[in-house]
Every structure is written in structure tokens, then in C-alpha cells.
PDB file of C-alpha atoms in Angstrom:
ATOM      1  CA  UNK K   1     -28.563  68.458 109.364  1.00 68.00           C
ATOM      2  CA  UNK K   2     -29.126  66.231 112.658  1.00 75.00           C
ATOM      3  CA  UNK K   3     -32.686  65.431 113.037  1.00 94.00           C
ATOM      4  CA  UNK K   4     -35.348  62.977 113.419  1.00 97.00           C
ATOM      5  CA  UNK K   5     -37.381  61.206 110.817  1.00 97.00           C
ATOM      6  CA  UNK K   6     -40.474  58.802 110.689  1.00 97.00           C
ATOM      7  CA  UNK K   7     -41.943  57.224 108.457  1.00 96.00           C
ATOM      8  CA  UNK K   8     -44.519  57.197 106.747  1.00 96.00           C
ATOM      9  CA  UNK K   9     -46.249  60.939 106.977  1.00 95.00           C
ATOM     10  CA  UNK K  10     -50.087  59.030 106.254  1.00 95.00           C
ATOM     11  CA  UNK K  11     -50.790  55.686 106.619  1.00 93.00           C
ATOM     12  CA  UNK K  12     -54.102  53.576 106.609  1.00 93.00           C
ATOM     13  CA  UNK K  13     -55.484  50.778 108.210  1.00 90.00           C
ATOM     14  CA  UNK K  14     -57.586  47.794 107.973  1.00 90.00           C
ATOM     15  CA  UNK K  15     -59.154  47.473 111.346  1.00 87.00           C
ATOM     16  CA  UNK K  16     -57.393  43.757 113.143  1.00 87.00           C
ATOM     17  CA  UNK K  17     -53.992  45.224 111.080  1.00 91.00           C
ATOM     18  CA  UNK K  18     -50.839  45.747 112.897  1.00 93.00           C
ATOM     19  CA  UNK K  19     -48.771  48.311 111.602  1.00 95.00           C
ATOM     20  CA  UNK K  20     -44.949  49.643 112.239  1.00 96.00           C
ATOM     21  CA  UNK K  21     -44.007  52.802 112.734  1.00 97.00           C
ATOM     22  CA  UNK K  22     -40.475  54.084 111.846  1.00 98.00           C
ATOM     23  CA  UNK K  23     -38.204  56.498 113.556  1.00 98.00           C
ATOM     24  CA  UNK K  24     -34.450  57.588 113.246  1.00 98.00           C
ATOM     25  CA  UNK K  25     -32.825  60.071 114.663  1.00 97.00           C
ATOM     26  CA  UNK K  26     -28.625  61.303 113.746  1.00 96.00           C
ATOM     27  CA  UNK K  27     -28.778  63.411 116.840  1.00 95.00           C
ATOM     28  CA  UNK K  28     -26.561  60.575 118.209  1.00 94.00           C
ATOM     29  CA  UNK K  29     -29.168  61.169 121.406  1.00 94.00           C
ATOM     30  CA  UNK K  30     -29.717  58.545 123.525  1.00 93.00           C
ATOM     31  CA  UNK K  31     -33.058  58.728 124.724  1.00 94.00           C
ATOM     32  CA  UNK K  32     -36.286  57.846 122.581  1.00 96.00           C
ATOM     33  CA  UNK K  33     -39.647  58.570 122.590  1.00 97.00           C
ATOM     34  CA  UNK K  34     -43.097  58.156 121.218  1.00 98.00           C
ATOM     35  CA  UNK K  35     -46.208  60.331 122.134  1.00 97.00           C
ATOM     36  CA  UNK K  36     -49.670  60.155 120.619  1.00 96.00           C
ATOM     37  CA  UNK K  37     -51.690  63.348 120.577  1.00 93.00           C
ATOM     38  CA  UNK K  38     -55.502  63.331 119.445  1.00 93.00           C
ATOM     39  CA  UNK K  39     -57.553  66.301 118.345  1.00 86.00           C
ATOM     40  CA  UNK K  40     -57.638  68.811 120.975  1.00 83.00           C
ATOM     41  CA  UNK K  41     -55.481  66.856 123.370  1.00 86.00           C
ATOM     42  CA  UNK K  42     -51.977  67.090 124.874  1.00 88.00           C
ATOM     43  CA  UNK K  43     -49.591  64.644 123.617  1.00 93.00           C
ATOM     44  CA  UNK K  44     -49.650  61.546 125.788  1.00 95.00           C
ATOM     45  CA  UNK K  45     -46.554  59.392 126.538  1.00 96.00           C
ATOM     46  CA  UNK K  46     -46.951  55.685 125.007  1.00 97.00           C
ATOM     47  CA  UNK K  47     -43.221  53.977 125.303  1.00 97.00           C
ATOM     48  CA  UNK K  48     -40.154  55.558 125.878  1.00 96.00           C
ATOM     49  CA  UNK K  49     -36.320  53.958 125.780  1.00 96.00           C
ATOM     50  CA  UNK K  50     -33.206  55.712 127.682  1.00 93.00           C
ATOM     51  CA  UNK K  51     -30.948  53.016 126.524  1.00 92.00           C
ATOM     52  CA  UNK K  52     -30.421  50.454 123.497  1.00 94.00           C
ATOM     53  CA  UNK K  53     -31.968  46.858 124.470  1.00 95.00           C
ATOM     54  CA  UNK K  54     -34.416  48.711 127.169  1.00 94.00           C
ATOM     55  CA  UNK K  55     -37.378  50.352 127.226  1.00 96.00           C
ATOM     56  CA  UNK K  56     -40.157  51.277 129.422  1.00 95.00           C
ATOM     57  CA  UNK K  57     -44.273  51.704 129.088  1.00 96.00           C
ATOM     58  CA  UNK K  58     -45.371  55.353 129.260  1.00 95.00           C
ATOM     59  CA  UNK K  59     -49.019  56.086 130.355  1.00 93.00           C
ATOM     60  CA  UNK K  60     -51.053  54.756 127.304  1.00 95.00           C
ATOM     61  CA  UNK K  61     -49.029  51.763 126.145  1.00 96.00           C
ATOM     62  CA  UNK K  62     -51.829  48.948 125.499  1.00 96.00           C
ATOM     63  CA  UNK K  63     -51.706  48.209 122.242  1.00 96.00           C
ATOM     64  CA  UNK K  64     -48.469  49.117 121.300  1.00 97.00           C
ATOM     65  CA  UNK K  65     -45.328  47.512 121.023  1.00 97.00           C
ATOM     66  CA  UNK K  66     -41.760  48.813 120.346  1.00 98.00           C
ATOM     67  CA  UNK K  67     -38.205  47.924 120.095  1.00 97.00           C
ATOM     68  CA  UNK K  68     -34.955  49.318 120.663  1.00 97.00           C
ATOM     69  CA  UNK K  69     -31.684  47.364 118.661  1.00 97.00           C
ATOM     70  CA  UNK K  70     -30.424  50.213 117.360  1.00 96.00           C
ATOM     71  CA  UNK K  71     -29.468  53.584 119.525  1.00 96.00           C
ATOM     72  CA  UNK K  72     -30.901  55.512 115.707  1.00 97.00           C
ATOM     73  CA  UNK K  73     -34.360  54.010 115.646  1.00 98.00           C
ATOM     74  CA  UNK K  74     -37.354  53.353 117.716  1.00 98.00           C
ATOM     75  CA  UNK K  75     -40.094  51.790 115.517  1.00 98.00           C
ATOM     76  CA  UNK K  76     -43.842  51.991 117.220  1.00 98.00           C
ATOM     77  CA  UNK K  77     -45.517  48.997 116.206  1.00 97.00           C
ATOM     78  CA  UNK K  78     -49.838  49.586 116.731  1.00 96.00           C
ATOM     79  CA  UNK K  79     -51.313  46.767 117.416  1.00 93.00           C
ATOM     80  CA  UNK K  80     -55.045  44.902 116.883  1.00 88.00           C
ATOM     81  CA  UNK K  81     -54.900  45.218 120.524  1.00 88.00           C
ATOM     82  CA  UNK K  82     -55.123  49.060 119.934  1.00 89.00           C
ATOM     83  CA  UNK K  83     -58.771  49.661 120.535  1.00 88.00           C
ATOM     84  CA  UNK K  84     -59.109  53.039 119.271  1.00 91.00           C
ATOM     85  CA  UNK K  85     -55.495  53.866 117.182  1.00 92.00           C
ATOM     86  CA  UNK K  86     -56.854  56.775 114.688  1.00 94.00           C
ATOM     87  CA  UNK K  87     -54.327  59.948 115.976  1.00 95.00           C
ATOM     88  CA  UNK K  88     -51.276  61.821 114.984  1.00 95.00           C
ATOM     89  CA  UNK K  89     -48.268  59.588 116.728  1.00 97.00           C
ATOM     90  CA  UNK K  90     -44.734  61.566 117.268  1.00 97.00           C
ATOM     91  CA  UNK K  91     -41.655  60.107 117.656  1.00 98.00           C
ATOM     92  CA  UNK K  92     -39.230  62.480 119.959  1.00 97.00           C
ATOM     93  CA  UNK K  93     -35.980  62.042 121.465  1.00 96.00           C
ATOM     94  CA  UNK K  94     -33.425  63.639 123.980  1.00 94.00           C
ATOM     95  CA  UNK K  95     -29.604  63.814 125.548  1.00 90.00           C
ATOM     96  CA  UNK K  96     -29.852  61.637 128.704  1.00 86.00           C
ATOM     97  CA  UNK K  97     -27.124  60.348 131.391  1.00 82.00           C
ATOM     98  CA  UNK K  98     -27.100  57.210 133.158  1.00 77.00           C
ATOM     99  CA  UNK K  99     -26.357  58.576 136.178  1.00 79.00           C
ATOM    100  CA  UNK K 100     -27.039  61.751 137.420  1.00 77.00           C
ATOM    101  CA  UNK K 101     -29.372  64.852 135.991  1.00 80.00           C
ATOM    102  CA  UNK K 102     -27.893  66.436 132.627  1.00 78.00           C
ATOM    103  CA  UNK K 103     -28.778  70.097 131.656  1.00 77.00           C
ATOM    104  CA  UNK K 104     -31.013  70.111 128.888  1.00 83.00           C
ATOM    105  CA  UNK K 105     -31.958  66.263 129.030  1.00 82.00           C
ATOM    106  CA  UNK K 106     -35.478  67.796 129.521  1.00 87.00           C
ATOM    107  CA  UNK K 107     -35.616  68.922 125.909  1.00 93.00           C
ATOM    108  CA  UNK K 108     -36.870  66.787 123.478  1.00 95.00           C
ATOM    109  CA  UNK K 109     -36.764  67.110 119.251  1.00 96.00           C
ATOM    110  CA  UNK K 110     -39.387  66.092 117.629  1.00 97.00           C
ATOM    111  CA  UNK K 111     -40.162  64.223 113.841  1.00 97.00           C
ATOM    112  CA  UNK K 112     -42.644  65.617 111.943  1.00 96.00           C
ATOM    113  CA  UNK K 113     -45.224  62.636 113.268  1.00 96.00           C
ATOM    114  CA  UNK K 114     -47.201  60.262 111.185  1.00 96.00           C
ATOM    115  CA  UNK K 115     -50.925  60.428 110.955  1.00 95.00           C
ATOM    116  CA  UNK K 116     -52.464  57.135 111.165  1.00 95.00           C
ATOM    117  CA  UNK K 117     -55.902  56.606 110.034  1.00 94.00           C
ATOM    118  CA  UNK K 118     -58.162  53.103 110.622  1.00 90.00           C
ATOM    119  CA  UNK K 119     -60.568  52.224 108.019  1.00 86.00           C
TER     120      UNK K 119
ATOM    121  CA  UNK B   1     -56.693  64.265 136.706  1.00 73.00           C
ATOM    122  CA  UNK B   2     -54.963  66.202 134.131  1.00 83.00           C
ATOM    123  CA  UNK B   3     -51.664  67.815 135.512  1.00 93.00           C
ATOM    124  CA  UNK B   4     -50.907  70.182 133.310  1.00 96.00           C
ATOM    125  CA  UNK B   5     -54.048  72.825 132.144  1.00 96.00           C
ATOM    126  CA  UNK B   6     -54.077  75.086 129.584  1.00 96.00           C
ATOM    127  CA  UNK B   7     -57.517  76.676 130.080  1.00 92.00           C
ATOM    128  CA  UNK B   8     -57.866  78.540 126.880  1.00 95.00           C
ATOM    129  CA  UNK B   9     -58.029  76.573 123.588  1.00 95.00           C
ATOM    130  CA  UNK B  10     -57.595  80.033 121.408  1.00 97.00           C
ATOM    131  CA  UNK B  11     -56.178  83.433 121.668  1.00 97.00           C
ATOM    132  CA  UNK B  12     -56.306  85.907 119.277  1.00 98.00           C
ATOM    133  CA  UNK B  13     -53.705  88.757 119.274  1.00 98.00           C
ATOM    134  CA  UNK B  14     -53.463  91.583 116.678  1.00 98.00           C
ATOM    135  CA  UNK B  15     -50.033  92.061 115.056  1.00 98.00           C
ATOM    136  CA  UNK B  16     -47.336  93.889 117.480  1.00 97.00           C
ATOM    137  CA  UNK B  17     -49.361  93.478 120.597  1.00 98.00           C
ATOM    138  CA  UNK B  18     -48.530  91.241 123.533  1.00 98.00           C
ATOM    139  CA  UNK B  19     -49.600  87.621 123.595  1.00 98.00           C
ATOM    140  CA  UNK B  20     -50.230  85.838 126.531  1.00 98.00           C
ATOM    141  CA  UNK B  21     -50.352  82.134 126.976  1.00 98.00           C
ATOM    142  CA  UNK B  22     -51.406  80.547 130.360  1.00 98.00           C
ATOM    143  CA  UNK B  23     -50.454  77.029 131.869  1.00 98.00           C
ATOM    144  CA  UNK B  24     -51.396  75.162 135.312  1.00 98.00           C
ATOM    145  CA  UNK B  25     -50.351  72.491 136.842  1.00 97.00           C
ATOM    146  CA  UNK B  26     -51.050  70.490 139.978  1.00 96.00           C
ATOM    147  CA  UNK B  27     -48.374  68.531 140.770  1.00 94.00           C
ATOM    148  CA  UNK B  28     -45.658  70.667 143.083  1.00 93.00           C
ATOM    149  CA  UNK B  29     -42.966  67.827 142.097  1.00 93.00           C
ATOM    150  CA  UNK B  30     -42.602  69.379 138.793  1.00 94.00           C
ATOM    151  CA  UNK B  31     -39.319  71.337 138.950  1.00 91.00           C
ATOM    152  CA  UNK B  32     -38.872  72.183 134.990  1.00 94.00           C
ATOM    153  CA  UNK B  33     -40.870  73.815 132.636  1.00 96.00           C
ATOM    154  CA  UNK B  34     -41.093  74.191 129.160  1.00 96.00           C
ATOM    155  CA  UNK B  35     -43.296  75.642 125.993  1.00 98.00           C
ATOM    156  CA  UNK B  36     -43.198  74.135 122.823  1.00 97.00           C
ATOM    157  CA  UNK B  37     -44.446  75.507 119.016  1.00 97.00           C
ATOM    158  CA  UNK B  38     -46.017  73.915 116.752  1.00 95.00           C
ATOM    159  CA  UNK B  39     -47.332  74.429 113.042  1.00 94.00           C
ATOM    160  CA  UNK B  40     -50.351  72.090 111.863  1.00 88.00           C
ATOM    161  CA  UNK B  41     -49.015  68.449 110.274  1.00 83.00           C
ATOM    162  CA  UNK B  42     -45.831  69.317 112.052  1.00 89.00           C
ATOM    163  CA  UNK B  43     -43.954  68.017 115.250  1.00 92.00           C
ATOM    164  CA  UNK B  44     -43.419  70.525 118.060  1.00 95.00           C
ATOM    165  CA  UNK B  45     -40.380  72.574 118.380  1.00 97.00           C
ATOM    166  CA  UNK B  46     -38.648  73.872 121.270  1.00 96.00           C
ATOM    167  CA  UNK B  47     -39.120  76.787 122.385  1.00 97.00           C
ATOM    168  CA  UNK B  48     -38.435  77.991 126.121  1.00 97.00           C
ATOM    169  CA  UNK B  49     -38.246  76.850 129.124  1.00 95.00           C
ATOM    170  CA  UNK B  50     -37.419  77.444 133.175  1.00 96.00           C
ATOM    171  CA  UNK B  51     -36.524  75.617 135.949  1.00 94.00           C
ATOM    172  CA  UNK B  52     -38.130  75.982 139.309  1.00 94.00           C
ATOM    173  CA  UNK B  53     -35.833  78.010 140.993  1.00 93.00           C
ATOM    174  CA  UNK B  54     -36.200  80.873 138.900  1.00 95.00           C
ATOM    175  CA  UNK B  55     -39.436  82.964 138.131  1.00 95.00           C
ATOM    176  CA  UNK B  56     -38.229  84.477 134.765  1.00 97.00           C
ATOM    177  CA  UNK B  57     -36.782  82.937 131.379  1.00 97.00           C
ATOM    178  CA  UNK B  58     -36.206  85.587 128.777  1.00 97.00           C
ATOM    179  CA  UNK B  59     -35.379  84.914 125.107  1.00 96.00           C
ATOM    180  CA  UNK B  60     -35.324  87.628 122.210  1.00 97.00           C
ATOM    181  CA  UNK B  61     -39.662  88.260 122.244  1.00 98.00           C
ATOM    182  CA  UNK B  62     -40.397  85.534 124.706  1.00 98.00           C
ATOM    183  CA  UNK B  63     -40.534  85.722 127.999  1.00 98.00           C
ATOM    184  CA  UNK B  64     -41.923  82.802 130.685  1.00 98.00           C
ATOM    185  CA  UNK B  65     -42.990  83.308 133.901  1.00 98.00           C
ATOM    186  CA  UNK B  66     -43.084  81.077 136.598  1.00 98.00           C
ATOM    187  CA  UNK B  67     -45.591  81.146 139.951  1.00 97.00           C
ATOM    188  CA  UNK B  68     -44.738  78.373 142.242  1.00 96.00           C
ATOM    189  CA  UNK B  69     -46.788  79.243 144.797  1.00 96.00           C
ATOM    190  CA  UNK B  70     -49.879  79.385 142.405  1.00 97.00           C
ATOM    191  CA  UNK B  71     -48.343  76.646 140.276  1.00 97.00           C
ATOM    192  CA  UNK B  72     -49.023  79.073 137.127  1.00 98.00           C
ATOM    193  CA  UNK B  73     -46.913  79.701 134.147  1.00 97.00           C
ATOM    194  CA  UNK B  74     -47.428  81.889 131.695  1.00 98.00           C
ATOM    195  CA  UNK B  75     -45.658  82.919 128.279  1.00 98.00           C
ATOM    196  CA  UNK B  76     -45.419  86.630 127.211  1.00 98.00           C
ATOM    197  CA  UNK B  77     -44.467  87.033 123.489  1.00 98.00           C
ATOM    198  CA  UNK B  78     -43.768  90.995 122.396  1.00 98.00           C
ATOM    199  CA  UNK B  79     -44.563  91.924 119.914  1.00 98.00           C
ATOM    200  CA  UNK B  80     -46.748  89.331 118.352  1.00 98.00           C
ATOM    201  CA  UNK B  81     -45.880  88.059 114.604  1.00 98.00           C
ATOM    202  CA  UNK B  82     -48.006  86.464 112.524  1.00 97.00           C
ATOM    203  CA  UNK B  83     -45.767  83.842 112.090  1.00 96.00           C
ATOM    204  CA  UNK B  84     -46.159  83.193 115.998  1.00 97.00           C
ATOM    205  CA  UNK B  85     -49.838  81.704 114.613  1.00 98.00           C
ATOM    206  CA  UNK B  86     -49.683  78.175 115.725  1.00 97.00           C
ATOM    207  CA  UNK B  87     -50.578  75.711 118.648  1.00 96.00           C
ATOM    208  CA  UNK B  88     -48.205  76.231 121.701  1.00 98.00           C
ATOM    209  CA  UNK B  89     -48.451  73.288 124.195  1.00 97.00           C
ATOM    210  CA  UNK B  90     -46.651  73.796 127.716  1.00 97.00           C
ATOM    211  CA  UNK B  91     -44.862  71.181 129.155  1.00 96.00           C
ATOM    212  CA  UNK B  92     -43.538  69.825 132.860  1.00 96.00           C
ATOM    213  CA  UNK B  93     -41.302  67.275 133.896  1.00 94.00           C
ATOM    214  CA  UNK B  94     -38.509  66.744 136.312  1.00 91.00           C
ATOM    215  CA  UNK B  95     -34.982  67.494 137.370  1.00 86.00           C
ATOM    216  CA  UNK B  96     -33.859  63.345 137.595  1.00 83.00           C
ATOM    217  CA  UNK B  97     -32.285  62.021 134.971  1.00 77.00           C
ATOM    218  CA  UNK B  98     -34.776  59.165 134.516  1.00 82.00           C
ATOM    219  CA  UNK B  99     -37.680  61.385 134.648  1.00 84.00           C
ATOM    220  CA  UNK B 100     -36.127  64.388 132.600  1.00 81.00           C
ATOM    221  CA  UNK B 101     -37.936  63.654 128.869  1.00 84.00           C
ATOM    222  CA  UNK B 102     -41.248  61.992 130.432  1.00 90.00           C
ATOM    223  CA  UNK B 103     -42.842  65.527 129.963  1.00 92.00           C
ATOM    224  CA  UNK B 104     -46.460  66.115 130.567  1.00 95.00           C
ATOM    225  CA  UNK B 105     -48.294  68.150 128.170  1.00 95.00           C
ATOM    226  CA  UNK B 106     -51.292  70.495 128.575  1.00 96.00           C
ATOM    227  CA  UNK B 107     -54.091  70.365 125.566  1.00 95.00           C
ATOM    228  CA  UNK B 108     -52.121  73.443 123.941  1.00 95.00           C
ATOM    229  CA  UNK B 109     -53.664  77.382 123.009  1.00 97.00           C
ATOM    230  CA  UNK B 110     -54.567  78.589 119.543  1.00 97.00           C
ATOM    231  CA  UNK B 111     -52.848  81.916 119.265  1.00 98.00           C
ATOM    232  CA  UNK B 112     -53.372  83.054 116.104  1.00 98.00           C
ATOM    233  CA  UNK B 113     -51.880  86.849 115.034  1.00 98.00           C
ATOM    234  CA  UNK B 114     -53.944  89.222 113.177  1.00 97.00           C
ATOM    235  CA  UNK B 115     -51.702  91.139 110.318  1.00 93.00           C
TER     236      UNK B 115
END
């Protein structure tokens, strides 16, 4: 079954630690995504990547880094940078055309997220 | 300024009755619309959505509604399941291909269905 997975579920942190977070997708999609979403709060966009060897900042990307080599995985990386980096952080992804508007490139799939705590 | 609102943190429906889920948002830009599901330690899942230039999206028990003038959304689910107990976020975004997955997200509603 095509999906999206990330790595790992839970994960703790020293605070001043960097730490990577994984995500692959076989939906053969070629737009990534990562959102953070805090207790009681929306999900908020932190990078996002329409194309391999490109990516863009979303609204809340200080402190984070990514990359995109692969078109199957977007790894988050949180930085010490990160001021405040305690949250539930989901990885998403969608169809997308370089030019022109695709039906359905509004959808996204989601992992199941990974829950990072700092100690 | 928070675009998208969803006003009520928790509904509470009883089993087979209608359950109604309410979403705001400010910015007229937004052509596209979409609700999303999701289940505690779980990512969201896909549920419905509309595009501006309709005022009606049906699927099976779910049903959105779209305002434009009042820039209100709403999501009617009949009848209620108790499996439909989760957190349901609403969504906008745009019609442009490099805009079309930057959704933005209200806080989400608690509906939670009483057996």
C-alpha cells in the first residue's frame, strides 16, 4: 500500500541537540511537506518542497532545516536554533504540476507524525 | 491574524443525529476548501472538500457547505457515528499550482458521538 512514513513515532531531546526527522513517501508524489501542530492549534506550515533539489520556507521555518535529494524523502532536521521545538511534527505530501493548476494537487496525505519531546 | 477560525473547540452529538462543524475564514483569495479527520497520535486524513464555485460537496453522510459571501463553511455529517469521534480541522488554500498544498488550517473541533 502507497503511503507515507516517518520516523521515529517518539523521540527525545537534550535541549542544544539537533535532531533529524525522517519521511518517505511511495506515492511517487511530487510535492513534500512538513507541518507542526501544538496542543490546541492548527497545523502550521514549516518547509515545503514541489521539486527534488528545491525547497521553500513555510511560515514557521526558524530553526529548522530540510533537504530534498531524493523525490521519496524529506527529512526535517530541528535545530538548537529551535527555541521552543516540543510539538507533534507531520510530514505530508501531494500530486503537483510544474506548470499549470492540477485537480486534486490541493490534497495532501499525511504520515502518522512524530512527537518530539525536549528534556 | 488567524485566517482560518474554527470557533468551537468541542461538539458533542448523540449517535444518529446531525453534526455540525463550522469554519471561517478571512481571506476572499481562498478558492478551495477542504476538511480533514483525524484520530489522536494519528496524521489527518482526507476527507472532503469544495471549490469556490460551488456551494455544496456531498459524499455518502457528509455534506460541506460553502458561504462566500459570509466566508463560512460548514460540514454536515448524517447520521453521526461514533466512530466520527475525532478532531476535524478545516482547511483553505488555492487554485495555483504553486500555492495548491500550502493549506491553512483552523485550530480543529472536538466532535465526539454519544452511543
Amino acid at each position: 500500500d502507497g503511503g507515507i512514513t516517518q520516523s521515529p513515532k517518539y523521540l527525545f531531546r537534550k535541549e542544544g541537540q539537533n535532531v533529524t526527522l525522517s519521511c518517505e513517501q511511495n506515492l511517487n508524489h511530487d510535492a513534500m511537506y512538513w507541518y507542526r501542530q501544538d496542543p490546541g492549534q492548527g497545523l502550521r506550515l514549516i518547509y515545503y518542497s514541489q521539486i527534488v533539489n528545491d525547497f521553500q520556507k513555510g511560515d514557521i521555518a526558524e530553526g529548522y532545516s530540510v533537504s530534498r535529494e531524493k523525490k521519496e524523502s524529506f527529512p526535517l532536521t530541528v535545530t538548537s536554533a529551535q527555541k521552543n521545538p516540543t510539538a507533534f511534527y507531520l510530514c505530508a505530501s501531494s500530486i503537483f504540476r510544474l506548470t499549470g493548476y492540477l485537480l486534486g494537487a490541493n490534497v495532501l496525505t499525511f504520515g502518522a507524525g512524530s512527537r518530539l519531546t525536549v528534556l | 491574524d488567524q485566517q482560518v477560525k474554527q470557533n468551537s473547540p468541542s461538539l458533542s452529538v448523540q449517535e444518529g443525529r446531525i453534526s455540525i462543524l463550522n469554519c471561517d475564514y478571512t481571506n476572499s483569495m481562498f478558492d478551495y476548501f477542504l476538511w480533514y479527520k483525524k484520530y489522536p497520535a494519528e496524521g489527518p486524513t482526507f476527507l472532503i472538500s469544495i471549490s469556490s464555485i460551488k456551494d455544496k460537496n456531498e459524499d455518502g453522510r457528509f455534506t460541506v457547505f460553502l458561504n462566500k459571501s459570509a466566508k463560512h463553511l460548514s460540514l454536515h455529517i448524517v447520521p453521526s457515528q461514533p466512530g466520527d469521534s475525532a478532531v476535524y480541522f478545516c482547511a483553505a488554500s488555492f487554485k495555483t499550482h504553486t500555492n495548491a498544498g500550502k493549506s491553512t488550517f483552523g485550530d480543529g473541533t472536538t466532535l465526539t458521538v454519544k452511543p
